[in-house]
Short mmCIF file of C-alpha atoms in Angstrom, two decimals:
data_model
loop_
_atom_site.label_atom_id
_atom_site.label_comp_id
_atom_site.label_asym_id
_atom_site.label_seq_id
_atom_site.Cartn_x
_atom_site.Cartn_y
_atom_site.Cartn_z
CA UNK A 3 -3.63 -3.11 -3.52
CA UNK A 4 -5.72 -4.77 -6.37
CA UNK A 5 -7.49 -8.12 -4.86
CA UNK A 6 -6.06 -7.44 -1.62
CA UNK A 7 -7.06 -4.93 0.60
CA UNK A 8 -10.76 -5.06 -0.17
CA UNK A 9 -13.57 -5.46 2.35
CA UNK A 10 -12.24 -8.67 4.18
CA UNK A 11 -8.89 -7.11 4.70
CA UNK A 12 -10.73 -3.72 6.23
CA UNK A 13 -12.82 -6.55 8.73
CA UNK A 14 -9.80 -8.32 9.37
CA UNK A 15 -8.02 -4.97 10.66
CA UNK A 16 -10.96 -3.95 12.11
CA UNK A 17 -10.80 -6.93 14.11
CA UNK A 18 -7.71 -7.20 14.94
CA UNK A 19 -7.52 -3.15 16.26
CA UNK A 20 -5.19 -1.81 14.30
CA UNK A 21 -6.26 1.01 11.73
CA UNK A 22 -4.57 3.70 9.85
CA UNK A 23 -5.85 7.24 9.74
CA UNK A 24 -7.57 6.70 6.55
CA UNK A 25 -8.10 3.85 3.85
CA UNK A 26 -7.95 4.10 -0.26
CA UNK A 27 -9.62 1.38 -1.64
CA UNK A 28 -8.47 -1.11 -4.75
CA UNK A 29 -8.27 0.78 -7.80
CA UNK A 30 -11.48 1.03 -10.24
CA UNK A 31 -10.50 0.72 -13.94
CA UNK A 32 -12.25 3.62 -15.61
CA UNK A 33 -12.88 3.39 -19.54
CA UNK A 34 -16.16 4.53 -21.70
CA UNK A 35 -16.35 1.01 -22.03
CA UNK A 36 -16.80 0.32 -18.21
CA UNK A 37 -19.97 2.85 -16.92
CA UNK A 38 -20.56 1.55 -13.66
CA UNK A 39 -17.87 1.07 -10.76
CA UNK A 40 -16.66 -1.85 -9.97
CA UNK A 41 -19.33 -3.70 -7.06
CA UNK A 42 -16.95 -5.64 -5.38
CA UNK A 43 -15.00 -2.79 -4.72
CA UNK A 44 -18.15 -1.10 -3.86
CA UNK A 45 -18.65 -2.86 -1.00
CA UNK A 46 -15.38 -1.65 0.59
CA UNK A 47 -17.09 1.49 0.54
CA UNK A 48 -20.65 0.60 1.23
CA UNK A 49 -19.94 -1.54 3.84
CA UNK A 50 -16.71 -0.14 5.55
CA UNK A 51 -16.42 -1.43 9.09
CA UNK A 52 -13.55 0.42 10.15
CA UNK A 53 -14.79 3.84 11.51
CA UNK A 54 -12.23 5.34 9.22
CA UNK A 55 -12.48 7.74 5.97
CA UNK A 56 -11.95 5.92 2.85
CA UNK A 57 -11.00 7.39 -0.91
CA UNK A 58 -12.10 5.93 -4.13
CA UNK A 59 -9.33 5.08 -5.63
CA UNK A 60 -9.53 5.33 -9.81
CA UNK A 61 -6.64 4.53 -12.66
CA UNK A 62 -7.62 5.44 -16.16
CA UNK A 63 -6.62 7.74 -19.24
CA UNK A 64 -9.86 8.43 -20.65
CA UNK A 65 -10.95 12.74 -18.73
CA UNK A 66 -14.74 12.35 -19.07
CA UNK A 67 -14.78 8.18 -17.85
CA UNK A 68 -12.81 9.72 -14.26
CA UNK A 69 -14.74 12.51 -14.65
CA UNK A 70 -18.34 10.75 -14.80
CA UNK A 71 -17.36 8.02 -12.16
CA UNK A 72 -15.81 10.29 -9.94
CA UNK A 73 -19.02 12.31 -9.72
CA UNK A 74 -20.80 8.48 -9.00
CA UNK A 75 -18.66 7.62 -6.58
CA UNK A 76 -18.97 10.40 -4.64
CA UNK A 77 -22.73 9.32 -4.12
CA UNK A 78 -21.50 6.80 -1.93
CA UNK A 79 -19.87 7.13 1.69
CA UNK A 80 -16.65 8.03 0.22
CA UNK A 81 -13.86 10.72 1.72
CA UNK A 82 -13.01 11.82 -1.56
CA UNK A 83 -11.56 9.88 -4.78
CA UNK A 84 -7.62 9.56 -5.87
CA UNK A 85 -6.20 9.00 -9.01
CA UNK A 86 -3.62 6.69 -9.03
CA UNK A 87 -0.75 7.79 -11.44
CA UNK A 88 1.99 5.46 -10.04
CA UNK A 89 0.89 1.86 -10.52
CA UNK A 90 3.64 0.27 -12.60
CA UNK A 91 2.14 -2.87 -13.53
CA UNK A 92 2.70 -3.07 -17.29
CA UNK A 93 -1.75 -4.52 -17.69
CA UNK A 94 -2.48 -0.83 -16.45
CA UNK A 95 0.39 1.07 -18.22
CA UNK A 96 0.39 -0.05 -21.48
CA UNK A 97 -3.26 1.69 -21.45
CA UNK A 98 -1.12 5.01 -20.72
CA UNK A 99 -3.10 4.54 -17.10
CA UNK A 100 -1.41 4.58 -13.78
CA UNK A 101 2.56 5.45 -14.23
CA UNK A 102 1.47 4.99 -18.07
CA UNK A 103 0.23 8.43 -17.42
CA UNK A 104 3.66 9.87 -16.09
CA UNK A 105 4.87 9.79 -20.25
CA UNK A 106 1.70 11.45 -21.11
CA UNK A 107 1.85 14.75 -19.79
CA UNK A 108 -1.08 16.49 -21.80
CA UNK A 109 -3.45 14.00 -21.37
CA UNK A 110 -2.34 14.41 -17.41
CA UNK A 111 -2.89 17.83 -17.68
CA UNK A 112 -6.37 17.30 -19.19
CA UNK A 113 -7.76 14.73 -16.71
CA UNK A 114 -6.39 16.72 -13.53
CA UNK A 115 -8.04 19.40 -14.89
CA UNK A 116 -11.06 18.06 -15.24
CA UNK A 117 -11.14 15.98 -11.73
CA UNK A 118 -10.30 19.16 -9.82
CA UNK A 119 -13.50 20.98 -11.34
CA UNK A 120 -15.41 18.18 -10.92
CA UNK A 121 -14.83 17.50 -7.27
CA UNK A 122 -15.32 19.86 -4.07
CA UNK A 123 -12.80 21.48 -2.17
CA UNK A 124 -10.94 18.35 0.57
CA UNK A 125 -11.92 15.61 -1.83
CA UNK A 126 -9.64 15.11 -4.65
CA UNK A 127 -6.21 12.91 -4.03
CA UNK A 128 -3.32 12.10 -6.60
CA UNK A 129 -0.56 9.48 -6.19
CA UNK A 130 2.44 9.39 -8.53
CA UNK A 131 5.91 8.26 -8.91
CA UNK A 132 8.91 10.10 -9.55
CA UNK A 133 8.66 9.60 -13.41
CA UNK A 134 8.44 6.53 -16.01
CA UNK A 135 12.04 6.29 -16.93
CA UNK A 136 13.92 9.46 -14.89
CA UNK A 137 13.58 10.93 -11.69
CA UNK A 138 14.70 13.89 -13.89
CA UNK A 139 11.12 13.76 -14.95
CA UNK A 140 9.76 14.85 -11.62
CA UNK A 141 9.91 18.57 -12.20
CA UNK A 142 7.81 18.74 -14.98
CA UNK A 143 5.44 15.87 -13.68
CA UNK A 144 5.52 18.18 -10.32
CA UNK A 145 4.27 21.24 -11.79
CA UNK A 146 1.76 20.19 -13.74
CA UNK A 147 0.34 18.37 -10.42
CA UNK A 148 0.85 21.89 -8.08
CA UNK A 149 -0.71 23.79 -11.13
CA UNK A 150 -4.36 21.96 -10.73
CA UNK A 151 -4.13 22.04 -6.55
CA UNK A 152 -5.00 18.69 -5.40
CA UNK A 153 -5.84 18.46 -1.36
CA UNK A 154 -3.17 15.60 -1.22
CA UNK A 155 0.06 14.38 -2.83
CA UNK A 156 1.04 10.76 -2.22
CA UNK A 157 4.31 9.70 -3.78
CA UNK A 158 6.14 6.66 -4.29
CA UNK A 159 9.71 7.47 -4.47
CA UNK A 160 10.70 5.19 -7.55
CA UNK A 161 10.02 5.54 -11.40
CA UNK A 162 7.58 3.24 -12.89
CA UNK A 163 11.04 1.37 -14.40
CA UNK A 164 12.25 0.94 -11.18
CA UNK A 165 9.34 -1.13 -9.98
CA UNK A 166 9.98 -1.75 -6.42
CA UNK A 167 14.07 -2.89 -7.50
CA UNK A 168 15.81 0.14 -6.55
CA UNK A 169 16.61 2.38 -3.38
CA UNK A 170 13.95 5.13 -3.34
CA UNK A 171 14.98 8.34 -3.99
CA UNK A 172 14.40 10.52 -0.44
CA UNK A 173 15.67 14.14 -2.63
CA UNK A 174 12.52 14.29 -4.41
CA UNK A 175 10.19 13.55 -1.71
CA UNK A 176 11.81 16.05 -0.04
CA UNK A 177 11.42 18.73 -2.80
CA UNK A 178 8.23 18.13 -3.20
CA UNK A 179 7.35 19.20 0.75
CA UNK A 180 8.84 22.05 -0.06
CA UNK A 181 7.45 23.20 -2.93
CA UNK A 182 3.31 21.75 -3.13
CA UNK A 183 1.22 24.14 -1.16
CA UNK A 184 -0.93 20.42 -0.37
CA UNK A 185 0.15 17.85 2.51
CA UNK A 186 2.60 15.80 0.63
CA UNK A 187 2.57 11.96 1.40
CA UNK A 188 5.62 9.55 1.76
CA UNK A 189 5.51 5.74 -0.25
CA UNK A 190 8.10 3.40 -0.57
CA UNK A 191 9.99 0.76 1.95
CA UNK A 192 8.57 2.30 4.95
CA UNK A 193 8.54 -1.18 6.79
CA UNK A 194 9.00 -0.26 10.28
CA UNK A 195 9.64 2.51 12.67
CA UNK A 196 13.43 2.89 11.83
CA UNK A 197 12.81 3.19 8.06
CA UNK A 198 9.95 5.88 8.98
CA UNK A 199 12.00 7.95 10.72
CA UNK A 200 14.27 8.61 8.00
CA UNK A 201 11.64 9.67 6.06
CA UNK A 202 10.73 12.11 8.62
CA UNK A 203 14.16 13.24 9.22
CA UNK A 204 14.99 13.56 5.36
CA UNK A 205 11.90 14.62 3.53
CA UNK A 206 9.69 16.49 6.93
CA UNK A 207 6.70 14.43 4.88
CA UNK A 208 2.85 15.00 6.00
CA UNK A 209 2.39 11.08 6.81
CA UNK A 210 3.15 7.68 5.28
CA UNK A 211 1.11 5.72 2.90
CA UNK A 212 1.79 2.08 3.76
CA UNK A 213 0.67 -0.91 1.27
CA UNK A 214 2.94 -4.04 1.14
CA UNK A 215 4.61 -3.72 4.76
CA UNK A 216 1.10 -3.79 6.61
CA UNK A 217 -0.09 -7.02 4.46
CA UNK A 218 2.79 -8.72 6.06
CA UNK A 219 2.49 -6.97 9.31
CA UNK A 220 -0.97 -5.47 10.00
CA UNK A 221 0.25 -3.77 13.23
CA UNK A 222 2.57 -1.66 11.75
CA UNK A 223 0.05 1.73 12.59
CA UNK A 224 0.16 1.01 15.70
CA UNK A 225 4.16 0.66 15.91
CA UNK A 226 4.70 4.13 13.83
CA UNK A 227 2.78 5.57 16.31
CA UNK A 228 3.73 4.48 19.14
CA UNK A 229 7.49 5.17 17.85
CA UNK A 230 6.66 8.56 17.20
CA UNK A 231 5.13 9.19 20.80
CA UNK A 232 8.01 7.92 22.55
CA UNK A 233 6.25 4.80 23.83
CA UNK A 234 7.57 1.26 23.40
CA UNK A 235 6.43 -0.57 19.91
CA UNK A 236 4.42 -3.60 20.26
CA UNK A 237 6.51 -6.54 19.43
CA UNK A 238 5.05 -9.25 17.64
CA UNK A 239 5.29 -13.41 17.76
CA UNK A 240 4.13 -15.72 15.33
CA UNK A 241 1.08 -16.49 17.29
CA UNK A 242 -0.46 -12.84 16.37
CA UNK A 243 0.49 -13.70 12.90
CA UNK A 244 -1.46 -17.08 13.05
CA UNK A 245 -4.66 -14.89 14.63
CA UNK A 246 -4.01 -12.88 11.25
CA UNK A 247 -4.36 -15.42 8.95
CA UNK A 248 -7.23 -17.48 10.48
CA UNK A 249 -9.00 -13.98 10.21
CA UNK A 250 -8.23 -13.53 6.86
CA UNK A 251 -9.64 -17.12 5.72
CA UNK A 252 -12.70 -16.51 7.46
CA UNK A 253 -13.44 -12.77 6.24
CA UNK A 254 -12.06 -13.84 2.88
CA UNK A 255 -14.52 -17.13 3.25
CA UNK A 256 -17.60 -15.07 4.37
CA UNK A 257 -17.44 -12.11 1.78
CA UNK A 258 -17.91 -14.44 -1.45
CA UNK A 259 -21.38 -14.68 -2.84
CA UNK A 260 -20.36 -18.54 -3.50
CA UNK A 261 -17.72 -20.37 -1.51
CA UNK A 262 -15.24 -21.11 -4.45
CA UNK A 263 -12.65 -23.56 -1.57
CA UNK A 264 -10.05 -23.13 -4.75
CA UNK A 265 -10.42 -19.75 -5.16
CA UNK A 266 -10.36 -18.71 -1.81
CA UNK A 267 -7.23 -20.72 -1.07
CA UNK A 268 -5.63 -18.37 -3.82
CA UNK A 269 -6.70 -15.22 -2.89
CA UNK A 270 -5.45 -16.43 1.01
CA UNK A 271 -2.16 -16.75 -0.51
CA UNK A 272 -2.05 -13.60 -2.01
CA UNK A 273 -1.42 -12.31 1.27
CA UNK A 274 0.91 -15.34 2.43
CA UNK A 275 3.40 -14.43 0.05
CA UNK A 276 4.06 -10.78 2.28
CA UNK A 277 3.34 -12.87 5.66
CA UNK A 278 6.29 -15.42 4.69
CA UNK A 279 9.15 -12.82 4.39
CA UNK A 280 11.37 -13.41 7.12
CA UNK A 281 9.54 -16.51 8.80
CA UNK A 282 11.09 -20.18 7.44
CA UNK A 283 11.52 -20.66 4.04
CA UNK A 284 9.80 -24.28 4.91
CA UNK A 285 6.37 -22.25 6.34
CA UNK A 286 6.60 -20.61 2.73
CA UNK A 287 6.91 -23.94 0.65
CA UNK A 288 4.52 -25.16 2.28
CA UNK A 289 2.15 -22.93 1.98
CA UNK A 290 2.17 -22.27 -1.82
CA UNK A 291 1.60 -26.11 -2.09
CA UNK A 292 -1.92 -26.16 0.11
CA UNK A 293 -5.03 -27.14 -2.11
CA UNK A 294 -7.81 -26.58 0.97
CA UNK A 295 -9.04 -24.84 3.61
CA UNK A 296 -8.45 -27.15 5.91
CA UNK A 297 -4.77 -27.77 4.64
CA UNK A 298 -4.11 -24.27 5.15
CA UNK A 299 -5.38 -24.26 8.59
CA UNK A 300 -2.88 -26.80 9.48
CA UNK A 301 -0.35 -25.25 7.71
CA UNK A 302 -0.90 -22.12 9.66
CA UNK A 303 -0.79 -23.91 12.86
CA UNK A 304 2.09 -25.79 12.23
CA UNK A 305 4.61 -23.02 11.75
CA UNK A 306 3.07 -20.24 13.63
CA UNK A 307 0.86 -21.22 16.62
CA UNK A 308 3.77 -20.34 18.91
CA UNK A 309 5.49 -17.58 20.93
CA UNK A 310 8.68 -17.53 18.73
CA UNK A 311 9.39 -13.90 17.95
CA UNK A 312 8.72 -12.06 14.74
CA UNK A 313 11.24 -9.17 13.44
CA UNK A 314 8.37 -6.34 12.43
CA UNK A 315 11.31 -5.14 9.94
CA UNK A 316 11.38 -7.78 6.72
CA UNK A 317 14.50 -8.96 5.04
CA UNK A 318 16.55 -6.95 2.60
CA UNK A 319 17.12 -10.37 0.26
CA UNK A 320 13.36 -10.35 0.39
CA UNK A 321 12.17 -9.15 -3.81
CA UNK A 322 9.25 -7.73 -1.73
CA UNK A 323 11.19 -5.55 0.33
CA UNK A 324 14.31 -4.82 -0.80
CA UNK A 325 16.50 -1.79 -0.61
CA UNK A 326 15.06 -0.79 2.69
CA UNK A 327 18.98 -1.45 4.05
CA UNK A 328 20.10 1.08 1.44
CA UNK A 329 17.60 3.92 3.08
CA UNK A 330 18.58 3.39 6.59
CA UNK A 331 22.30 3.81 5.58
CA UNK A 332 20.83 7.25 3.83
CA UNK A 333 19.80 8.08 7.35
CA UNK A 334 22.65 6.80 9.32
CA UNK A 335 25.25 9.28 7.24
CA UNK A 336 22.96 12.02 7.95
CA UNK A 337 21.88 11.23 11.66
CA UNK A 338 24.10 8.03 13.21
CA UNK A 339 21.38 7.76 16.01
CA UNK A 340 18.39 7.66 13.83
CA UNK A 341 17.96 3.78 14.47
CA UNK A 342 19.29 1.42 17.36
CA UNK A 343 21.20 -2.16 17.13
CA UNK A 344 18.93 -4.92 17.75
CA UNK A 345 19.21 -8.56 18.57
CA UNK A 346 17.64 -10.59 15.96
CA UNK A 347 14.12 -11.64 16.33
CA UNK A 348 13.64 -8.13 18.79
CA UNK A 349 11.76 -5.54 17.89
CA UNK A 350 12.93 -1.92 16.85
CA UNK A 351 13.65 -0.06 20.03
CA UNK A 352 13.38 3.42 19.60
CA UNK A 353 13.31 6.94 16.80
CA UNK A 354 15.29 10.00 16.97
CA UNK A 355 12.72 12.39 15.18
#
């Protein structure tokens, strides 16, 4: 997630003990205007604390720019590189990059072509979306994927119109496992183990790629996991949310080349903005309005150095994560026992997978 999960979000995890099985960084823009990578993202790379693989991830229209900096970045410490064809933010589409690329097919074609030549067997990841206006869409945008054999398939289960405003569409995930002769990836409103599981009972998907759900709740790994092995899930209070965020202002503070106090206030509430959902609506007021360090310390403290509990599933009225109700009741007219009642503030109790 651009200006969010870069290096002092992979320290802060790494600190904190909970890791997925593999990271893709923030997105480098590639352009013949732009020929070196992006160094801040570098570092991410260079400097990766976590133990874990990471991918390069790239969003551009241009076949030779991905083409040249995919061969660069694979100089550095780097799993392999993905190319992002899902992103729906209109900066990056109205360059025909990211989902701007789902409505240009042959220039698709072209620069898949060229990436899968250009990188070895294990090393070359796509992510897409259903389509730009149409799930319709998929077919086509699905064959021209399978016909270039990428070693992964991430997909978010909206169109690029839909944003993140709409139910996700299960059907097509679901298709796709059946069809791609790759591991095909799961993305959209997985926040917790009960919303997981009906991915897994609908779609049968390789694994889950997880973005906004773990900035609000970095131990959600760790809770798929232990959901799927039968073993309780860690329940969370507010006081493991105020170690989060007085780890984040520190790695955030300590990876600037300048301490900027305004800036890094803002890029601390980048993150706050996930964190809120679900906690008072008076802990999120207040902390839009802090101006310093030290104001957002005390902020912090005030609303979460305590042992209230935290639901590890956000709200459906939530903007961020809505439409996650709308999947569960997918899975509930398919399975009724694919999720248990819970008493509000507990934690999910248990997956039928």
């Amino acid at each position: 997630m651009k200006d969010i999960t870069d290096l002092a979000f992979l320290r802060v995890l790494t600190s904190l003990g909970t890791l997925p099985d593999y990271f893709i960084t923030e997105y480098f823009r590639s352009s013949p205007h732009h020929s070196k990578p992006d160094p801040k993202i570098l570092r991410s790379i260079d400097e990766n604390p976590t133990g874990c693989p990471i991918y390069a991830q790239f969003v551009g229209s241009d076949r030779d720019s991905l083409v040249r900096d995919a061969r660069l970045l694979m100089e550095h410490p780097v799993a392999g590189v993905d190319l992002n064809m899902g992103c729906p933010a209109h900066l990056v589409c109205h360059k025909n990059a990211g989902g701007g690329l789902l409505r240009k097919l042959r220039t698709m074609d072209t620069i898949l072509g060229g990436l899968r030549d250009a990188l070895p067997e294990g090393a070359f990841t796509v992510k897409c979306r259903l389509g730009w206006e149409d799930p319709q869409e998929f077919s086509a945008i699905l064959g021209i994927i399978a016909k270039h054999c990428p070693d992964r398939l991430a997909i978010h289960g909206r169109t690029v119109r839909e944003g993140y405003r709409s139910p996700v569409h299960p059907e097509w995930i679901a298709h796709a496992v059946e069809v791609m002769p790759c591991p095909v990836i799961a993305n959209g409103n997985i926040v917790d183990p009960a919303t997981a599981s009906v991915w897994m009972e609908q779609c049968r998907p390789a694994g889950f790629m997880i973005g906004r759900a773990a900035i609000r709740n970095p131990w959600i790994f760790d809770q798929l996991r232990a959901s799927f092995c039968g073993k309780p899930v860690p329940a969370l209070i507010r006081r493991d949310l105020y170690r989060y965020a007085l780890l984040l202002s520190e790695e955030t503070a300590a990876t600037q080349d300048r301490f900027d106090e305004k800036k890094h206030v803002n890029s601390l509430k980048k993150f706050m903005v996930y964190m809120t959902c679900g906690l008072p609506d008076a802990f999120g007021y207040a902390i839009r309005r802090v101006a310093t360090q030290q104001e957002f310390q005390a902020t912090c403290a005030e609303f979460l150095d305590n042992k209230l509990p935290v639901d590890i599933r956000p709200p459906e009225h939530s903007p961020l994560f809505a439409h996650h109700e709308d999947l569960l009741s997918a899975g509930r007219e398919r399975d009724p026992n694919v999720s248990c009642p819970r008493e509000k503030g507990s934690p999910w109790g248990g997956v039928s997978s």
